[in-house]
Amino acid sequence: MDVRFSTGGSHGVGAIGLHGGMSEENLRAAADAVLARLVGDATGTARLRTDQWRAVESLVVERRRTLVVQRTGWGKSAVYFVATALLRERGEGPTVIVSPLLALMRNQVEAAERAGVRARTINSANTEEWDTVHAEVAAGEVDVLLVSPERLNNPDFRDQVLPELAATTGLLVVDEAHCISDWGHDFRPDYRRLRTMLAELPPGVPVLATTATANARVTADVAEQLGTGGTGADALVLRGPLDRESLSLGVLRLPDAAHRLAWLDGHLHRLPGSGIVYTLTVSAAEEVAAFLRQRGHTVASYTGRTENADREAAEADLLGNRVKALVATSALGMGFDKPDLGFVVHLGSPSSPIAYYQQVGRAGRGVEHAEVLLLPGPEDEAIWRYFASLAFPPEEQVRRTLDVLASADRPLSLPALEPLVELRRSRLETMLKVLDVDGAVRRVRGGWVSTGEPWSYDTERYAWVARQREAEQHAMKGYAAASGCRMEFLRRQLDDPEAAPCGRCDNCAGPRFGTDVDSAALEAARGELKRPGVEVEPRRMWPTGLPAIGLDLKGRVPPGEQAAPGRALGRLSDIGWGNRLRPLLEPPSQDGPVPDDVAAAVVSVLADWARGPGGWASEEEDMPARPVGVVTIDSRSRPQLVRSLGERIAAVGRIPLLGTVEYADGAPGHAPRSNSAQRLRALHGALTVPVPLEKAVEAAGGPVLLVDDFTETGWTLAVAARLLRRAGAQGVMPLVLAVRG
């Protein structure tokens, strides 16, 4: 790829008659003219505020590196679009904006067009346009290029495009700059690649970093990184008060998940305009959206699992007020700009008050009043613990990865590297990005290689970050329990020196909403949350790279050795059955017989399974036969629970309990929580079908129910099913209490 970028001159930004010797008064007038186009002010009376003008002046006149820490809705995008127009009219190169989320990019492109600024994007959702975009930038036809942070470490982009782009850019903008700092709540390793680009910028190229969610420590860290590159000047920090006059904050404590759903059902229509309902997990978002739709509300779900086309449609529907709400995870957090968003409701507390401030900041940007409500749940802390477990790995796992790369004779891709280390792919990739920034590894075409550079594990820093996360969780619980002003609480978490009581929140002005729920809505919510049953997809393909760790397994699992689609009572991340199952399956739970209500719900799952599509009670051809027996999987942590569950199912179904798939002598009682390849290696040879069970399965002459307490990756069920199929079972139908994760 051979790309050359043109500085372009005054294309498309509007003739504003700017010259190098223009007076400050004329420059300000030119800036205001661009602002008027940006906001659609036909009268031409729009004016930059004093603080916005100071930021523009620092970029256009002083050519400084500037960090703007201002509340959501302050107008940070106006600063960089106005600065872009002024710089382009002077013949400077295109502005490069590093922006974290696709939705934010789409908003920025539309805003740029209003200002007469031509913007294009390079991100994972428009790969088919990359060559065209590169050509347009090279021809000087693009004023603003928005780049996702992941592109910065793509080998082709980093080695061939980025150096030329750094040499010709007229302004570099780092949006959501708190992502640079691992002291912050939303650190993203890809952002650290900006150090390289900052260092390669020619002298005098201005840099703007913007964020609404940086406390003093994060602000100092980002400002220090902006000062890299030998400019000899400290970054200018423009920090303003973080009050949001339009927001009315409140907390509602409700008895359980059913009451929270019923409250939302009964009050959603009372909330102003359209808005966002945040949940902590993907499954909760889908669950809540489905319930609200059943109750007649026009809502859509928006998560990291939502396809790009569906995301764009959901965003458009919310922007056009065609839906009352998006039920979303943090995938929407920084990536959506709707000035008239009327409310934000959280079903469950984020783990950080700073992250919470950022999310609620989506509301009330262009309206006088917006409602912000937090409905905390008992599952919140368990979910926090799960996400905390995905933090930077221990030193021994990092060292193992470095050793594997150092001994490899070629670059290793993630699929090739994964079987050789005990890390899941997403966590492995994040770790490699950090190591790349630290100089210990490098991403090249074909995968990752070791640089051979010395690297030390910063135990103190990682421990400090972990303690910081714990402190944020404690603070979030403090926010929910606070008796004082809630906005003041959030502003103090962000080290806002002007924090003061807002006079609007439920503690300052009294609650605006009660905790009452309609009895019919509560009954419907309980029915929805008590409805058991989640499909468990079987594993059909072996993980890649197993031969490298001594397992001669690859490609498709033979159909005759696969499990059938199974069922679970619920997900541990659900707000319904998850709240019932977590006390049974997560520490410090004690082993014991399966509770009656759980056993009854499992029977209900079996009944629905039998009657539903693909069930054994169907009269259609090719449907699986009725199970002829029950087989349990050995458990060294919950033997009573699993055994009693198998016994109850066998008794109700009037089929025999055939036996247990056991662990071989000396084998661990469970596979480690790691990636699929490592789990398979631990399970291979560890599970065994005893001779009495093998004979019983063969004699039964039909499919069997395979019972376990939970499944996380599905590999324990897959290995046990393979053994049972080889022992003569005509089919294996997994049934577990819970899906974890």
Short mmCIF file of C-alpha atoms in Angstrom, two decimals, residues 36-376:
data_model
loop_
_atom_site.label_atom_id
_atom_site.label_comp_id
_atom_site.label_asym_id
_atom_site.label_seq_id
_atom_site.Cartn_x
_atom_site.Cartn_y
_atom_site.Cartn_z
CA ALA A 36 -23.29 28.85 12.84
CA ARG A 37 -23.10 26.34 10.00
CA LEU A 38 -22.37 23.53 12.44
CA VAL A 39 -25.44 24.19 14.58
CA GLY A 40 -27.69 25.12 11.66
CA ASP A 41 -28.07 28.77 12.67
CA ALA A 42 -29.33 30.53 9.56
CA THR A 43 -29.29 33.91 11.33
CA GLY A 44 -25.55 33.74 11.87
CA THR A 45 -25.86 34.81 15.50
CA ALA A 46 -24.26 31.71 17.04
CA ARG A 47 -21.14 32.47 19.05
CA LEU A 48 -18.46 30.34 20.61
CA ARG A 49 -18.38 30.71 24.37
CA THR A 50 -15.26 32.21 25.90
CA ASP A 51 -13.93 28.83 27.04
CA GLN A 52 -14.58 27.26 23.63
CA TRP A 53 -12.85 30.15 21.89
CA ARG A 54 -9.84 29.77 24.20
CA ALA A 55 -9.51 26.15 23.09
CA VAL A 56 -9.81 27.07 19.39
CA GLU A 57 -7.28 29.88 19.83
CA SER A 58 -4.79 27.56 21.51
CA LEU A 59 -4.97 25.21 18.51
CA VAL A 60 -5.16 27.62 15.57
CA VAL A 61 -3.08 30.55 16.78
CA GLU A 62 -0.75 29.09 19.41
CA ARG A 63 -0.48 25.59 17.83
CA ARG A 64 -0.47 24.02 21.31
CA ARG A 65 -1.24 20.60 22.67
CA THR A 66 -4.43 21.08 24.61
CA LEU A 67 -6.44 18.90 26.96
CA VAL A 68 -10.07 19.88 27.39
CA VAL A 69 -11.86 18.33 30.38
CA GLN A 70 -15.43 19.54 30.18
CA ARG A 71 -18.86 18.13 30.95
CA THR A 72 -20.82 16.24 28.31
CA GLY A 73 -22.74 18.71 26.19
CA TRP A 74 -20.17 21.49 26.62
CA GLY A 75 -19.39 21.47 22.90
CA LYS A 76 -16.03 19.74 22.51
CA SER A 77 -16.80 18.63 18.96
CA ALA A 78 -17.55 22.26 18.02
CA VAL A 79 -13.99 23.12 19.03
CA TYR A 80 -12.31 20.65 16.74
CA PHE A 81 -14.64 21.21 13.78
CA VAL A 82 -14.21 24.98 13.98
CA ALA A 83 -10.44 24.58 14.39
CA THR A 84 -10.39 22.21 11.41
CA ALA A 85 -12.17 24.70 9.17
CA LEU A 86 -9.80 27.50 10.14
CA LEU A 87 -6.67 25.39 9.73
CA ARG A 88 -7.77 23.92 6.41
CA GLU A 89 -8.43 27.43 5.07
CA ARG A 90 -4.81 28.18 5.92
CA GLY A 91 -3.75 25.23 3.77
CA GLU A 92 -3.02 22.82 6.60
CA GLY A 93 -3.46 19.09 6.21
CA PRO A 94 -6.52 17.10 7.25
CA THR A 95 -7.58 16.67 10.85
CA VAL A 96 -7.21 13.16 12.22
CA ILE A 97 -9.67 12.24 14.97
CA VAL A 98 -9.05 9.09 16.97
CA SER A 99 -12.50 8.08 18.11
CA PRO A 100 -13.40 4.98 20.15
CA LEU A 101 -16.80 3.80 18.97
CA LEU A 102 -18.55 3.44 15.65
CA ALA A 103 -21.73 5.20 16.75
CA LEU A 104 -19.71 8.24 17.78
CA MET A 105 -18.00 8.22 14.39
CA ARG A 106 -21.34 8.22 12.60
CA ASN A 107 -22.51 11.16 14.70
CA GLN A 108 -19.29 13.05 13.98
CA VAL A 109 -19.55 12.55 10.21
CA GLU A 110 -23.07 13.99 10.22
CA ALA A 111 -22.00 16.94 12.39
CA ALA A 112 -19.05 17.65 10.11
CA GLU A 113 -21.28 17.79 7.06
CA ARG A 114 -23.41 20.45 8.73
CA ALA A 115 -20.29 22.59 9.17
CA GLY A 116 -19.26 22.12 5.54
CA VAL A 117 -16.41 19.87 6.65
CA ARG A 118 -15.99 16.64 4.70
CA ALA A 119 -15.32 13.70 7.02
CA ARG A 120 -14.56 10.05 6.32
CA THR A 121 -13.88 7.09 8.58
CA ILE A 122 -11.58 4.08 8.71
CA ASN A 123 -12.87 1.41 11.06
CA SER A 124 -13.81 -2.26 11.27
CA ALA A 125 -17.30 -1.66 9.89
CA ASN A 126 -16.28 -0.16 6.52
CA THR A 127 -13.33 -2.25 5.33
CA GLU A 128 -14.68 -2.21 1.78
CA GLU A 129 -14.25 1.59 1.72
CA TRP A 130 -10.67 1.81 2.99
CA ASP A 131 -8.95 2.06 -0.39
CA THR A 132 -11.39 4.74 -1.53
CA VAL A 133 -10.93 6.72 1.68
CA HIS A 134 -7.14 6.51 1.40
CA ALA A 135 -7.33 7.82 -2.16
CA GLU A 136 -9.64 10.68 -1.18
CA VAL A 137 -7.36 11.72 1.68
CA ALA A 138 -4.31 11.55 -0.58
CA ALA A 139 -6.09 13.79 -3.10
CA GLY A 140 -6.85 16.41 -0.46
CA GLU A 141 -10.59 15.79 -0.70
CA VAL A 142 -11.08 14.97 2.99
CA ASP A 143 -11.00 17.51 5.78
CA VAL A 144 -11.46 15.11 8.70
CA LEU A 145 -10.40 11.48 8.93
CA LEU A 146 -11.87 9.55 11.86
CA VAL A 147 -9.82 6.52 12.85
CA SER A 148 -10.67 3.84 15.39
CA PRO A 149 -7.88 3.27 17.94
CA GLU A 150 -7.57 -0.37 16.83
CA ARG A 151 -6.35 0.84 13.42
CA LEU A 152 -3.30 2.40 15.06
CA ASN A 153 -1.79 -1.02 15.63
CA ASN A 154 -2.86 -2.69 12.43
CA PRO A 155 0.50 -3.59 10.85
CA ASP A 156 -0.25 -2.19 7.37
CA PHE A 157 -1.83 0.98 8.74
CA ARG A 158 0.84 1.49 11.40
CA ASP A 159 3.83 0.91 9.14
CA GLN A 160 2.66 2.36 5.82
CA VAL A 161 -0.19 4.80 6.40
CA LEU A 162 0.38 6.21 9.88
CA PRO A 163 3.87 7.71 9.31
CA GLU A 164 2.71 9.64 6.24
CA LEU A 165 -0.48 10.66 7.99
CA ALA A 166 1.48 11.92 11.00
CA ALA A 167 3.75 13.91 8.71
CA THR A 168 0.92 15.70 6.90
CA THR A 169 -1.90 16.06 9.42
CA GLY A 170 -2.95 19.56 10.35
CA LEU A 171 -4.60 18.72 13.68
CA LEU A 172 -4.69 15.57 15.78
CA VAL A 173 -7.75 15.08 17.98
CA VAL A 174 -7.96 12.38 20.65
CA ASP A 175 -11.60 11.96 21.61
CA GLU A 176 -12.47 10.32 24.95
CA ALA A 177 -8.87 10.84 25.97
CA HIS A 178 -9.32 9.23 29.41
CA CYS A 179 -8.96 5.91 27.53
CA ILE A 180 -5.22 6.67 27.27
CA SER A 181 -4.70 6.29 31.01
CA ASP A 182 -4.75 2.95 32.79
CA TRP A 183 -5.55 4.89 35.98
CA GLY A 184 -8.98 5.57 34.47
CA HIS A 185 -12.16 3.52 34.41
CA ASP A 186 -12.05 2.72 30.69
CA PHE A 187 -8.40 2.17 29.77
CA ARG A 188 -7.90 0.89 26.21
CA PRO A 189 -4.42 -0.31 25.27
CA ASP A 190 -4.85 0.67 21.62
CA TYR A 191 -4.96 4.31 22.71
CA ARG A 192 -1.42 4.05 24.03
CA ARG A 193 -0.22 3.75 20.42
CA LEU A 194 -0.88 7.48 20.22
CA ARG A 195 2.47 8.00 21.93
CA THR A 196 4.10 6.96 18.66
CA MET A 197 1.99 9.26 16.54
CA LEU A 198 2.48 12.16 18.96
CA ALA A 199 6.23 11.68 18.84
CA GLU A 200 6.24 11.67 15.03
CA LEU A 201 4.16 14.82 14.53
CA PRO A 202 6.13 17.70 13.03
CA PRO A 203 6.75 20.69 15.32
CA GLY A 204 3.85 23.09 15.47
CA VAL A 205 1.08 20.59 14.72
CA PRO A 206 -1.64 21.22 17.33
CA VAL A 207 -3.15 18.37 19.32
CA LEU A 208 -6.51 18.38 21.07
CA ALA A 209 -7.52 15.76 23.63
CA THR A 210 -11.06 15.82 24.99
CA THR A 211 -12.93 14.01 27.74
CA ALA A 212 -15.73 14.57 30.22
CA THR A 213 -14.65 11.88 32.66
CA ALA A 214 -11.17 12.40 34.01
CA ASN A 215 -10.30 12.92 37.65
CA ALA A 216 -7.12 14.72 38.68
CA ARG A 217 -4.89 11.63 38.39
CA VAL A 218 -6.13 10.75 34.89
CA THR A 219 -5.94 14.38 33.78
CA ALA A 220 -2.29 14.61 34.86
CA ASP A 221 -1.45 11.32 33.15
CA VAL A 222 -3.08 12.31 29.86
CA ALA A 223 -1.51 15.78 29.94
CA GLU A 224 1.92 14.23 30.51
CA GLN A 225 1.47 11.91 27.53
CA LEU A 226 0.35 14.79 25.33
CA GLY A 227 3.65 16.49 26.16
CA THR A 228 5.68 13.72 24.52
CA GLY A 229 7.41 14.28 21.24
CA GLY A 230 9.99 16.84 22.20
CA THR A 231 7.80 19.90 21.78
CA GLY A 232 9.36 21.53 24.80
CA ALA A 233 6.02 22.84 25.96
CA ASP A 234 3.61 21.54 28.53
CA ALA A 235 0.08 20.75 27.43
CA LEU A 236 -2.52 23.40 28.10
CA VAL A 237 -5.25 21.98 30.35
CA LEU A 238 -8.66 23.64 30.13
CA ARG A 239 -10.85 22.21 32.82
CA GLY A 240 -14.34 23.44 33.59
CA PRO A 241 -17.04 22.70 36.16
CA LEU A 242 -18.79 19.37 35.62
CA ASP A 243 -22.28 20.20 36.79
CA ARG A 244 -25.10 19.22 34.46
CA GLU A 245 -27.91 21.66 35.14
CA SER A 246 -30.46 19.70 33.12
CA LEU A 247 -30.08 16.41 35.00
CA SER A 248 -32.24 15.35 37.95
CA LEU A 249 -30.52 12.39 39.62
CA GLY A 250 -32.31 9.82 41.74
CA VAL A 251 -31.97 6.33 43.19
CA LEU A 252 -34.83 3.88 43.65
CA ARG A 253 -34.32 0.82 45.84
CA LEU A 254 -36.79 -1.90 44.92
CA PRO A 255 -37.13 -5.34 46.56
CA ASP A 256 -36.10 -7.54 43.63
CA ALA A 257 -35.68 -7.82 39.88
CA ALA A 258 -39.41 -8.34 39.31
CA HIS A 259 -40.21 -5.06 41.06
CA ARG A 260 -37.57 -3.26 38.99
CA LEU A 261 -39.01 -4.58 35.74
CA ALA A 262 -42.55 -3.80 36.85
CA TRP A 263 -41.53 -0.28 37.86
CA LEU A 264 -39.97 0.30 34.47
CA ASP A 265 -43.04 -1.10 32.72
CA GLY A 266 -45.33 1.19 34.71
CA HIS A 267 -43.21 4.35 34.52
CA LEU A 268 -41.46 4.24 31.15
CA HIS A 269 -44.23 6.25 29.50
CA ARG A 270 -43.91 8.92 32.21
CA LEU A 271 -40.24 9.57 31.49
CA PRO A 272 -39.64 12.56 29.19
CA GLY A 273 -38.95 12.00 25.53
CA SER A 274 -36.91 8.98 24.57
CA GLY A 275 -33.87 7.62 26.35
CA ILE A 276 -31.59 4.78 27.33
CA VAL A 277 -32.10 1.92 29.78
CA TYR A 278 -28.66 0.57 30.71
CA THR A 279 -28.03 -2.96 31.98
CA LEU A 280 -24.78 -4.54 33.14
CA THR A 281 -24.83 -7.61 30.89
CA VAL A 282 -25.84 -8.59 27.39
CA SER A 283 -28.30 -11.20 28.60
CA ALA A 284 -30.00 -8.70 30.91
CA ALA A 285 -30.37 -6.20 28.07
CA GLU A 286 -31.98 -8.79 25.84
CA GLU A 287 -34.18 -10.03 28.68
CA VAL A 288 -35.41 -6.55 29.64
CA ALA A 289 -36.01 -5.50 26.04
CA ALA A 290 -38.03 -8.64 25.36
CA PHE A 291 -40.20 -8.08 28.45
CA LEU A 292 -40.85 -4.42 27.64
CA ARG A 293 -41.80 -5.28 24.07
CA GLN A 294 -44.24 -7.90 25.35
CA ARG A 295 -45.76 -5.21 27.54
CA GLY A 296 -46.36 -2.96 24.55
CA HIS A 297 -43.36 -0.62 24.75
CA THR A 298 -41.40 0.32 21.64
CA VAL A 299 -37.83 -0.51 22.62
CA ALA A 300 -34.78 -2.10 21.01
CA SER A 301 -31.76 -3.83 22.51
CA TYR A 302 -28.21 -2.61 21.82
CA THR A 303 -25.21 -4.66 22.99
CA GLY A 304 -21.78 -5.80 21.90
CA ARG A 305 -23.54 -8.82 20.38
CA THR A 306 -25.80 -6.69 18.16
CA GLU A 307 -24.90 -6.78 14.46
CA ASN A 308 -23.61 -3.51 12.97
CA ALA A 309 -26.64 -3.09 10.71
CA ASP A 310 -29.00 -3.61 13.64
CA ARG A 311 -27.00 -1.14 15.74
CA GLU A 312 -27.29 1.53 13.08
CA ALA A 313 -31.02 0.89 12.75
CA ALA A 314 -31.48 1.13 16.53
CA GLU A 315 -29.50 4.38 16.69
CA ALA A 316 -31.54 5.85 13.86
CA ASP A 317 -34.80 4.84 15.55
CA LEU A 318 -33.76 6.50 18.80
CA LEU A 319 -32.54 9.63 17.04
CA GLY A 320 -35.85 9.80 15.20
CA ASN A 321 -37.84 9.13 18.40
CA ARG A 322 -39.35 6.03 16.82
CA VAL A 323 -38.54 4.04 19.96
CA LYS A 324 -39.08 5.04 23.55
CA ALA A 325 -35.73 3.60 24.64
CA LEU A 326 -32.70 1.58 23.72
CA VAL A 327 -32.02 -1.12 26.29
CA ALA A 328 -28.25 -1.11 26.15
CA THR A 329 -25.01 -2.26 27.70
CA SER A 330 -21.96 -0.01 27.97
CA ALA A 331 -21.41 -0.70 24.24
CA LEU A 332 -23.47 2.48 23.81
CA GLY A 333 -21.68 4.38 26.58
CA MET A 334 -19.44 6.81 24.72
CA GLY A 335 -20.81 6.23 21.28
CA PHE A 336 -24.08 8.09 20.98
CA ASP A 337 -25.00 11.74 20.62
CA LYS A 338 -28.67 12.72 20.89
CA PRO A 339 -29.03 16.24 22.31
CA ASP A 340 -32.70 15.80 23.26
CA LEU A 341 -32.26 12.49 25.09
CA GLY A 342 -34.79 12.77 27.90
CA PHE A 343 -33.77 10.08 30.37
CA VAL A 344 -31.22 7.48 31.39
CA VAL A 345 -32.23 4.61 33.66
CA HIS A 346 -29.76 2.06 35.00
CA LEU A 347 -31.05 -1.40 35.94
CA GLY A 348 -27.99 -2.25 38.00
CA SER A 349 -25.07 -0.09 39.11
CA PRO A 350 -21.93 0.38 37.00
CA SER A 351 -18.80 -0.42 39.00
CA SER A 352 -17.48 3.16 38.86
CA PRO A 353 -19.14 6.49 39.63
CA ILE A 354 -16.97 8.01 36.91
CA ALA A 355 -18.31 5.54 34.35
CA TYR A 356 -21.79 6.27 35.68
CA TYR A 357 -21.30 10.02 35.20
CA GLN A 358 -20.20 9.38 31.65
CA GLN A 359 -23.23 7.25 30.81
CA VAL A 360 -25.82 9.54 32.37
CA GLY A 361 -24.14 12.40 30.53
CA ARG A 362 -25.78 11.17 27.33
CA ALA A 363 -29.03 12.75 28.60
CA GLY A 364 -30.13 16.38 28.73
CA ARG A 365 -27.55 17.87 26.39
CA GLY A 366 -30.04 19.93 24.40
CA VAL A 367 -33.10 20.03 26.67
CA GLU A 368 -33.77 21.84 29.90
CA HIS A 369 -34.70 18.76 31.92
CA ALA A 370 -33.80 15.06 31.85
CA GLU A 371 -34.40 12.29 34.36
CA VAL A 372 -31.55 10.07 35.57
CA LEU A 373 -32.47 7.09 37.75
CA LEU A 374 -30.42 4.27 39.25
CA LEU A 375 -32.18 1.03 40.23
CA PRO A 376 -29.42 -1.04 41.90
#
